[in-house]
Coordinates of C-alpha atoms in Angstrom, one line a residue:
X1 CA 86.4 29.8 112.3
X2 CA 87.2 33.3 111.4
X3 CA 89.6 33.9 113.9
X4 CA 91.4 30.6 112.7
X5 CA 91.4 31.9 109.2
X6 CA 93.2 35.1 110.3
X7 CA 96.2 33.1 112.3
X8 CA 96.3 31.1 108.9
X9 CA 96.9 34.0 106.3
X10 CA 98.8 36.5 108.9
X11 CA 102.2 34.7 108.2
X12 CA 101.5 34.8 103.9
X13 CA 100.1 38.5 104.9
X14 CA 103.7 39.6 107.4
X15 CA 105.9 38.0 104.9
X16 CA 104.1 39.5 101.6
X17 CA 103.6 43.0 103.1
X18 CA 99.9 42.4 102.8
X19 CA 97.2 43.7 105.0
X20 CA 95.1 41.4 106.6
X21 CA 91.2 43.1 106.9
X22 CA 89.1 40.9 109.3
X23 CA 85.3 41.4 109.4
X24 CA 83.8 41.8 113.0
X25 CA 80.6 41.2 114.4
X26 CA 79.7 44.6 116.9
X27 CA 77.8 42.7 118.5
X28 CA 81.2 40.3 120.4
X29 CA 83.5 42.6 123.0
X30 CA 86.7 41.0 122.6
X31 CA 86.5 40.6 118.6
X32 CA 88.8 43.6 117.9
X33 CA 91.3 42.4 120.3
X34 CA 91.1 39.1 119.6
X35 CA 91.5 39.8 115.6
X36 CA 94.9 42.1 116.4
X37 CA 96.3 39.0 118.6
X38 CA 95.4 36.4 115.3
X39 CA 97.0 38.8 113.0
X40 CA 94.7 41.0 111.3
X41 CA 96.4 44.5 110.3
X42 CA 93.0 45.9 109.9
X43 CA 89.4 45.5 110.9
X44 CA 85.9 46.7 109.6
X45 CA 82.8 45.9 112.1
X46 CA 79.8 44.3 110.7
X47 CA 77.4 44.6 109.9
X48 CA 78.3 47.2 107.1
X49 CA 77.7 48.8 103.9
X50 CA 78.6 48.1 101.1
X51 CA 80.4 51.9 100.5
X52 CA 82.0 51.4 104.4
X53 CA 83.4 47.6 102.7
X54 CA 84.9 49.4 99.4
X55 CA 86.3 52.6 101.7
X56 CA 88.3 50.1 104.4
X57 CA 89.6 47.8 101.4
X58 CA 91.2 51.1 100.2
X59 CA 92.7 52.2 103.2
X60 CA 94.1 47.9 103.3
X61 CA 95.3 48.2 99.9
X62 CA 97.2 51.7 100.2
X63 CA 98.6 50.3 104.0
X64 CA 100.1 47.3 101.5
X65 CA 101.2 49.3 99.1
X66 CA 103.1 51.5 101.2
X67 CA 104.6 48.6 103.4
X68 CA 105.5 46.7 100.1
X69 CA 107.5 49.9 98.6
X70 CA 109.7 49.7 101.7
X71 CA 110.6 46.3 102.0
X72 CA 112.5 44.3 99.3
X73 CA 111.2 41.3 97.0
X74 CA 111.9 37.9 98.8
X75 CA 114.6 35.9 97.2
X76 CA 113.0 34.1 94.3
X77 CA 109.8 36.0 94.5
X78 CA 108.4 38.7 92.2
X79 CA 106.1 41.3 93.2
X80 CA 102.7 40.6 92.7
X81 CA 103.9 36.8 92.4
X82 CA 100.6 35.0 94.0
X83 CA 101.5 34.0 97.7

């Protein structure tokens, strides 16, 4: 159910210049892969702490940051509109 969640919100995430953070258990191979092919920009194994959680949202927010500054508002959208 994960995975589906990702292929859900990686279209919102591509057209909105978000990144797209999916948590992995270490303990599944093929997750990593498996998360890039659904979408996800970025990952974070699990489990985790809570300071790791925090550290890899920042890196995620500053990627969408970035990748927003370079790409122009969608017609009839504002930044920071809700998706």
């Amino acid at each position: 159910e994960g995975l589906a969640a990702v292929r859900e919100l990686a279209p919102a995430a591509d057209r909105t210049g978000a990144a797209l953070l999916a948590i992995l258990p270490r303990s599944h191979p093929g997750a990593v892969g498996a998360a890039f092919d659904a979408g996800a920009t970025h990952f974070l194994p699990s489990p985790t702490t809570n300071e790791e959680f925090i550290d890899a949202l920042r890196f995620a927010d500053r990627f969408a940051r970035r990748l927003r500054r370079r790409r122009p508002p969608e017609s009839g959208r504002r930044r920071g509109d809700p998706v």
